[in-house]
mmCIF file of C-alpha atoms and ligand atoms in Angstrom:
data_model
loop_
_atom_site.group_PDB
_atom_site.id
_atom_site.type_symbol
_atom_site.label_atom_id
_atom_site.label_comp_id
_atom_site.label_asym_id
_atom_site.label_seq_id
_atom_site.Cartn_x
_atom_site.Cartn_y
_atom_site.Cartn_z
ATOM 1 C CA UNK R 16 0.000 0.000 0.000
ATOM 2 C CA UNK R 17 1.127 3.646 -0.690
ATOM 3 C CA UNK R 18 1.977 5.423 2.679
ATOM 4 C CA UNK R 19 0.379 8.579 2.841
ATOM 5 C CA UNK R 20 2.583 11.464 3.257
ATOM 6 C CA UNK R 21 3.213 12.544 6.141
ATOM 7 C CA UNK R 22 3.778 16.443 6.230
ATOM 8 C CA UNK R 23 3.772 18.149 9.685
ATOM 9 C CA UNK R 24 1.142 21.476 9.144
ATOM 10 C CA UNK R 25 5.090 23.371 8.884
ATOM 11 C CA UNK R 26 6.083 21.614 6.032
ATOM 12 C CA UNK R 27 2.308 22.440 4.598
ATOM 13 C CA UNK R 28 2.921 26.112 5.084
ATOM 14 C CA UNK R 29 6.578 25.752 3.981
ATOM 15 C CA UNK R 30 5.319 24.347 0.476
ATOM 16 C CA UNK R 31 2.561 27.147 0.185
ATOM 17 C CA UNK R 32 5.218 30.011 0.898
ATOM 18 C CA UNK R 33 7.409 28.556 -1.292
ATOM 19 C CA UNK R 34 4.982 28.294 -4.408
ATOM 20 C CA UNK R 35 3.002 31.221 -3.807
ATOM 21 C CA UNK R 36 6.072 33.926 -3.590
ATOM 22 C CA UNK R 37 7.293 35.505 -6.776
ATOM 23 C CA UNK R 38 8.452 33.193 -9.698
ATOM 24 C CA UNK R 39 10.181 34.082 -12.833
ATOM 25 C CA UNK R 40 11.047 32.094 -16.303
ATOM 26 C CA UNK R 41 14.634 32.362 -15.917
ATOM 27 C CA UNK R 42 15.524 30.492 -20.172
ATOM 28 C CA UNK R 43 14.406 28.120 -21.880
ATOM 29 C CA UNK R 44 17.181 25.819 -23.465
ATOM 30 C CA UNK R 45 17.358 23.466 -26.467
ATOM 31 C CA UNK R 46 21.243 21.978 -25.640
ATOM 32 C CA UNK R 47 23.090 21.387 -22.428
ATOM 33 C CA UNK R 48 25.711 23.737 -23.124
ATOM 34 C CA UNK R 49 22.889 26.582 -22.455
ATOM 35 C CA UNK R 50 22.278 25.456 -19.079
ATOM 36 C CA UNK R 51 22.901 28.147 -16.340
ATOM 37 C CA UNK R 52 25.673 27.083 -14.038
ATOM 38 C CA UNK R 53 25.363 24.678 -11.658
ATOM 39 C CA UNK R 54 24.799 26.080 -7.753
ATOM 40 C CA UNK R 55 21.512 26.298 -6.599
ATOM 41 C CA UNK R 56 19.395 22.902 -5.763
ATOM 42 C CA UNK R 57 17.303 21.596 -8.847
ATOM 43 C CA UNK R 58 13.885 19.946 -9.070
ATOM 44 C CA UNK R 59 12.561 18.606 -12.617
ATOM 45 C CA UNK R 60 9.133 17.783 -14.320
ATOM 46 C CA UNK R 61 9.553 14.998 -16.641
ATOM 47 C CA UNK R 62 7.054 13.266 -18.536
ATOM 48 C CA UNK R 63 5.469 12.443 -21.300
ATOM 49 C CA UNK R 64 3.869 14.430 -24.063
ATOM 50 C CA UNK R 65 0.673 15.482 -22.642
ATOM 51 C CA UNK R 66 0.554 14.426 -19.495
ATOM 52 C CA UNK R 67 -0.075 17.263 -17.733
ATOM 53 C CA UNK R 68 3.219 19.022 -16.799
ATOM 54 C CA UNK R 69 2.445 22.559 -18.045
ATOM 55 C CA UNK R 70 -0.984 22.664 -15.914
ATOM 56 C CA UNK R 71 0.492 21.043 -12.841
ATOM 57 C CA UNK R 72 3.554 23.403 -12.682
ATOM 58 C CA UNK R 73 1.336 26.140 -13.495
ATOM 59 C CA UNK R 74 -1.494 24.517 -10.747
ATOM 60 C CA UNK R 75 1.585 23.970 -7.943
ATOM 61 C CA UNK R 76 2.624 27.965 -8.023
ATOM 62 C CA UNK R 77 -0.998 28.755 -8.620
ATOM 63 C CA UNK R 78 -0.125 30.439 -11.853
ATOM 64 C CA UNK R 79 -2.163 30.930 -14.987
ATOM 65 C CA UNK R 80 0.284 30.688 -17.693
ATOM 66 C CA UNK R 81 4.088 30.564 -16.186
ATOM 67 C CA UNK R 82 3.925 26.862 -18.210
ATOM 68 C CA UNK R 83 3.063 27.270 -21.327
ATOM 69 C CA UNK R 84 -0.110 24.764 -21.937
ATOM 70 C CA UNK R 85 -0.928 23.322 -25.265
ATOM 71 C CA UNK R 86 -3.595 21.126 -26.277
ATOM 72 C CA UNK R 87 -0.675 20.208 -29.186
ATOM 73 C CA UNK R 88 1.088 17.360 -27.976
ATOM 74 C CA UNK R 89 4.685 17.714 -28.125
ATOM 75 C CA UNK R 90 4.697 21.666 -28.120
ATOM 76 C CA UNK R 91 6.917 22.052 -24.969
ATOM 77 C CA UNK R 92 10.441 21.346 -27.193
ATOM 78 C CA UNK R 93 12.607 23.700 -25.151
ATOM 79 C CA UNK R 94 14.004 22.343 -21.455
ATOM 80 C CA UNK R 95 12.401 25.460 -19.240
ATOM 81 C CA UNK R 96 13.441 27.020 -16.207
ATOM 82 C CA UNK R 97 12.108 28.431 -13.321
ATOM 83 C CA UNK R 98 13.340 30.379 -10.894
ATOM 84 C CA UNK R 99 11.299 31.757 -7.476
ATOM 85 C CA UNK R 100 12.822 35.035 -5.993
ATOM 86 C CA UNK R 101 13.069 33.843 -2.539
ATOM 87 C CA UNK R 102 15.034 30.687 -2.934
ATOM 88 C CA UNK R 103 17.979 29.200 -4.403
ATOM 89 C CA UNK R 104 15.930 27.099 -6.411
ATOM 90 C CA UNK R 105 15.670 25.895 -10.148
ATOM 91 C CA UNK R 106 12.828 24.260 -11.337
ATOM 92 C CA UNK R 107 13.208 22.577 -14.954
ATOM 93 C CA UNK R 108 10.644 21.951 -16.771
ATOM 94 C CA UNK R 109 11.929 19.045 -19.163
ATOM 95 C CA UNK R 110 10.424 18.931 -22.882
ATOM 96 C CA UNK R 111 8.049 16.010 -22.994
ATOM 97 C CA UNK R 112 9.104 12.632 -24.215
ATOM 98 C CA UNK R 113 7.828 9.727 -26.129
ATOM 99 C CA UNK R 114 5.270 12.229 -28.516
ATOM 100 C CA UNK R 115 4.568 9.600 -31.707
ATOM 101 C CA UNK R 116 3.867 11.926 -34.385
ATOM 102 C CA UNK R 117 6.490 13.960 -34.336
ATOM 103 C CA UNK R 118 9.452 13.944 -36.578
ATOM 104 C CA UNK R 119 11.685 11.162 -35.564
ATOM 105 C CA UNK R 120 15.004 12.972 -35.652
ATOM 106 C CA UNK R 121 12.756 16.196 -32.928
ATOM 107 C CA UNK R 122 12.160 12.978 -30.808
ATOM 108 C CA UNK R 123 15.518 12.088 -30.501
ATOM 109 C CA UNK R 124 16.846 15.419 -30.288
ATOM 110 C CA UNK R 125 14.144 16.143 -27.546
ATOM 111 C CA UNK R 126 14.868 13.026 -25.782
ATOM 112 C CA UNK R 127 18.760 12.966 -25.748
ATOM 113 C CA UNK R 128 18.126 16.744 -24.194
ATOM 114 C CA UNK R 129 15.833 15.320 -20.950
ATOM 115 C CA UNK R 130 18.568 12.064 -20.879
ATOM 116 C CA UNK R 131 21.519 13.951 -20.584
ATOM 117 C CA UNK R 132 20.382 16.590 -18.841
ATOM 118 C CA UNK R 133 18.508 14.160 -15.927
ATOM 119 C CA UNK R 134 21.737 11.912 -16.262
ATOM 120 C CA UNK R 135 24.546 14.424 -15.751
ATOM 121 C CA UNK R 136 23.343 16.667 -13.600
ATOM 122 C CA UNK R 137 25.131 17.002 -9.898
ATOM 123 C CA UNK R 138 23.537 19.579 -8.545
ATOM 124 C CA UNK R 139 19.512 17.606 -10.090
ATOM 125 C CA UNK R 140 17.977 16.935 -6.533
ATOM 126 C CA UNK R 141 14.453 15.251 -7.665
ATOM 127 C CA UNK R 142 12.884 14.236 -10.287
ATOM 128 C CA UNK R 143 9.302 14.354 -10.247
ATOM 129 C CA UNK R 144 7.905 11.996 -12.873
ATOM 130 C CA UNK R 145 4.612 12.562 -14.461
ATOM 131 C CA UNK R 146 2.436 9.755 -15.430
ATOM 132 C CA UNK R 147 -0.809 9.895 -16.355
ATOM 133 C CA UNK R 148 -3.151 7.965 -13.791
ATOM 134 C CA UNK R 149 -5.402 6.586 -16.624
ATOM 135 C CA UNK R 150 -2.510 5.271 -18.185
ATOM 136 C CA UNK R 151 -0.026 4.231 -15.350
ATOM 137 C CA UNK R 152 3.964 3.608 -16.420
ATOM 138 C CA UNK R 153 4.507 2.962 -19.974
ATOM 139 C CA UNK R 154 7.556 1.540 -21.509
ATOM 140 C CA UNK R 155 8.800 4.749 -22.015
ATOM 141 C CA UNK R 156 8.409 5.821 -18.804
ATOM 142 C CA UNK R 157 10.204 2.411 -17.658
ATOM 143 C CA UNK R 158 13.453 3.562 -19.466
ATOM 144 C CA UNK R 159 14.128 6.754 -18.047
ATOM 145 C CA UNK R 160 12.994 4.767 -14.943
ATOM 146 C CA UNK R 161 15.963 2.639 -15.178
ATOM 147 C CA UNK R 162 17.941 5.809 -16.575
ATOM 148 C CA UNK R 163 17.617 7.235 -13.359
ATOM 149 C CA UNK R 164 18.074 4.277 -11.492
ATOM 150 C CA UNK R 165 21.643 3.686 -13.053
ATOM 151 C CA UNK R 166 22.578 7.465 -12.498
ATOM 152 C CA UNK R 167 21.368 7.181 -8.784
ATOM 153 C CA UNK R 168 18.881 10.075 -9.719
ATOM 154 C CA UNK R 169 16.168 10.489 -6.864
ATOM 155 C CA UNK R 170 13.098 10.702 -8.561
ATOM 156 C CA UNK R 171 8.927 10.455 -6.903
ATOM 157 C CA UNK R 172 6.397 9.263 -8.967
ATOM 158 C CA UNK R 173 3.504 11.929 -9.351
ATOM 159 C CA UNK R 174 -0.114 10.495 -10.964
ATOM 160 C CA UNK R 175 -1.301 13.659 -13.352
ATOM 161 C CA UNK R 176 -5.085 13.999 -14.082
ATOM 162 C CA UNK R 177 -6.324 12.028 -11.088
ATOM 163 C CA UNK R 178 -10.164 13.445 -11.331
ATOM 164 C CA UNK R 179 -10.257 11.710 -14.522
ATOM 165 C CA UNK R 180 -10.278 8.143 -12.212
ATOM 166 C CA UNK R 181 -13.145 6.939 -10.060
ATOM 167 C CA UNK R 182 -11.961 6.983 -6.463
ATOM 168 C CA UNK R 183 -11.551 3.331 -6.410
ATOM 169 C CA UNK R 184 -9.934 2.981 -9.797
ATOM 170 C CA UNK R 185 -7.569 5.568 -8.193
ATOM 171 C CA UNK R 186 -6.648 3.602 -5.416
ATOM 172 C CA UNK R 187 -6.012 0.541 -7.492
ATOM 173 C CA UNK R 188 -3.761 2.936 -9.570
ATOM 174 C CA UNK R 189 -2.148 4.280 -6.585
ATOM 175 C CA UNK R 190 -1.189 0.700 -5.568
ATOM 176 C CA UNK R 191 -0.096 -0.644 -8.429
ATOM 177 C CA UNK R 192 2.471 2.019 -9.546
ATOM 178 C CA UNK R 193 3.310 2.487 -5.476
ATOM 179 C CA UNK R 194 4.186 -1.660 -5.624
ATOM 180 C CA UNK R 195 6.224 -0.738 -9.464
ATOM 181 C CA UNK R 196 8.249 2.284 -7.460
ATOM 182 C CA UNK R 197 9.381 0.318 -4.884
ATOM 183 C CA UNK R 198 11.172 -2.457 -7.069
ATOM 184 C CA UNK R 199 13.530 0.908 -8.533
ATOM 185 C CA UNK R 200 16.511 1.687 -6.649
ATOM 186 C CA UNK R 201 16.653 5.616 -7.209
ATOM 187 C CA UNK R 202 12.285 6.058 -6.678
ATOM 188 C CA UNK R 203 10.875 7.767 -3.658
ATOM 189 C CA UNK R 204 9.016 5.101 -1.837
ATOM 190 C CA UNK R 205 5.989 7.607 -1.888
ATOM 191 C CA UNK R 206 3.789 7.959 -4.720
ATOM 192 C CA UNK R 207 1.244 11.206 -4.802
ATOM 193 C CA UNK R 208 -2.363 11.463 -7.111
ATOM 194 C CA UNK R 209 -2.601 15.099 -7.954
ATOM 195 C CA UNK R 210 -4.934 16.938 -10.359
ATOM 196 C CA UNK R 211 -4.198 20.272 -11.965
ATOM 197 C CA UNK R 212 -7.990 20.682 -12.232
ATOM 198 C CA UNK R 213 -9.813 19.554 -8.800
ATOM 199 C CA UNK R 214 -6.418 20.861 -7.042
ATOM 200 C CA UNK R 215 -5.655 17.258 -5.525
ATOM 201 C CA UNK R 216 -2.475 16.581 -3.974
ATOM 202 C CA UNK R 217 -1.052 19.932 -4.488
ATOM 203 C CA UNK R 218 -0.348 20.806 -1.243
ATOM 204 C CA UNK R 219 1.773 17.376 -0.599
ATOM 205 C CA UNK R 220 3.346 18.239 -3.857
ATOM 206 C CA UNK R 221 4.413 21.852 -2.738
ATOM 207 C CA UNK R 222 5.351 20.505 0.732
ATOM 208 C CA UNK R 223 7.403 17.618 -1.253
ATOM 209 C CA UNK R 224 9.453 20.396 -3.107
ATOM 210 C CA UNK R 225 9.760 22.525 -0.180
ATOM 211 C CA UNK R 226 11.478 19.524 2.016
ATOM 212 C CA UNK R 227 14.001 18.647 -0.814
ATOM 213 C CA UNK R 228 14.881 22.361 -0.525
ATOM 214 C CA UNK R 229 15.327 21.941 3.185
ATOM 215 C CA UNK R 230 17.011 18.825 2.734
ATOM 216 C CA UNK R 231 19.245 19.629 0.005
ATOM 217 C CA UNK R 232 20.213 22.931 1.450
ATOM 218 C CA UNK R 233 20.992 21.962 4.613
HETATM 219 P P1 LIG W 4 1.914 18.715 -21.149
HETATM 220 O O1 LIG W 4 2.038 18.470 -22.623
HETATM 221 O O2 LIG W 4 2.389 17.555 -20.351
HETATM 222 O O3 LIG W 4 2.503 20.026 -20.679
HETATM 223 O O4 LIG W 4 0.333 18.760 -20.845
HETATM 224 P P2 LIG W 4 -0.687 19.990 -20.658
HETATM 225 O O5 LIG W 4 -0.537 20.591 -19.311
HETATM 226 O O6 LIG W 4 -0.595 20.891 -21.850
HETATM 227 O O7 LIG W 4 -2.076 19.181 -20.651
HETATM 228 C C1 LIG W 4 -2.416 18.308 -21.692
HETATM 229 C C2 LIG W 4 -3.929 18.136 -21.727
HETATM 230 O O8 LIG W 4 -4.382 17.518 -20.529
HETATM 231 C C3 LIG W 4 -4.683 19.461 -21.822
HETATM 232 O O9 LIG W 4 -5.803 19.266 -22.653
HETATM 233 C C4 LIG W 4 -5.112 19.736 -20.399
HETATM 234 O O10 LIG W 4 -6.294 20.502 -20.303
HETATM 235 C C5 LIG W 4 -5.344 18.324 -19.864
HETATM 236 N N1 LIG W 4 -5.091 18.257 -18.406
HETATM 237 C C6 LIG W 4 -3.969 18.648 -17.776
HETATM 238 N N2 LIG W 4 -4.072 18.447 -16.448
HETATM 239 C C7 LIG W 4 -5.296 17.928 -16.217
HETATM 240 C C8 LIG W 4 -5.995 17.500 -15.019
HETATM 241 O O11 LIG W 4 -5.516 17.556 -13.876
HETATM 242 N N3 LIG W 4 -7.244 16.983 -15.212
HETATM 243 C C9 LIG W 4 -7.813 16.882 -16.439
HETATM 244 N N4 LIG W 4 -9.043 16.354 -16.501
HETATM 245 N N5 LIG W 4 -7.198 17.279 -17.581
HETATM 246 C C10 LIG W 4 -5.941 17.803 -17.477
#
């Protein structure tokens, strides 16, 4: 079974703080050798095409448009970044993989981008990794699964879209991809059910981000 997290009413308000100050789009990148320097802690939004990403970033700082949303698959090419005013903080928002109808040599332009990048970054504290919860983990999701796991990259599963799913359906979801998480090396035994739309599991996901800040900056 998935342990709920536990977040002390501290780490609640730590999360909310931290989302809700000022946030700015800092670049977007198409190669590494754009990224900023390395220095302050990292988080990352991976996923595939469409699951969600722009509306939960946008959902988690309570922002209308700091993501850019598409109902075009594949839009988000460019590896974004985020930076709040009030923290030495990076959030990356990684261009979505596995998008079929694109061009083949975009996909693997797109994809070596998230790889290396998720790969070869030191100062890359977490991963979050989208999957859709009326899909659950896809092949593609299972190799930069075991990406990460070889590069020792801590990453938390984080179910997108979760109003789509019945309660129990949900549960069963929950369970199953809770039971696949704990059989990878590098995955957060903790698996959250969020929805950019109903506003479900936000706050754990803000207070998530705001502990690997306290953690990693400790
Ligand atoms: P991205 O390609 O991963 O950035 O995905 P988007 O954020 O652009 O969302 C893709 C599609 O899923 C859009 O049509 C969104 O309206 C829809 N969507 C995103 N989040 C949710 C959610 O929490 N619930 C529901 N029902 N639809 C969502």
């Amino acid at each position: 079974m998935n342990d709920t997290p536990e977040f002390s009413d501290d780490q609640i308000a730590a999360g909310e703080r931290l989302a809700f100050g000022r946030w700015e789009f800092l670049k977007g990148v198409v190669a590494l050798e754009h990224l900023p320097e390395t220095g302050p802690v990292e988080i990352a939004f991976a996923g595939r095409s469409n699951v969600g990403k722009s509306s939960l970033i946008n959902a988690v700082l309570k922002r209308r448009s700091l993501a850019r949303t598409s109902n075009t698959p594949g839009r988000t090419q460019e590896l974004n970044i985020f930076k709040p005013g009030h923290a030495s903080l990076l959030l990356f928002d990684m261009p979505g993989y596995g998008f079929a109808k694109a061009p083949l040599e975009k996909v693997e332009a797109w994809t070596s981008l998230v790889k290396d990048y998720l790969r070869g970054r030191a100062t890359l504290a977490r991963v979050f990794l989208l999957i859709d919860a009326r899909h659950g983990i896809k092949p593609i999701d299972c190799e930069i699964m075991a990406m990460l796991d070889e590069a020792a990259v801590s990453y938390q599963i984080v179910l997108t879209k979760a109003d789509k799913l019945k309660p129990g359906k949900l549960e069963h979801v929950l369970g199953e991809t809770h039971t696949e998480a704990t059989k990878h090396p590098a995955a957060f035994p903790i698996v959250l059910a969020t929805s950019s739309q109903s506003k479900e599991g936000l706050s754990m996901l803000r207070a998530s981000i705001a502990q690997v800040l306290a953690d990693y900056s400790a």
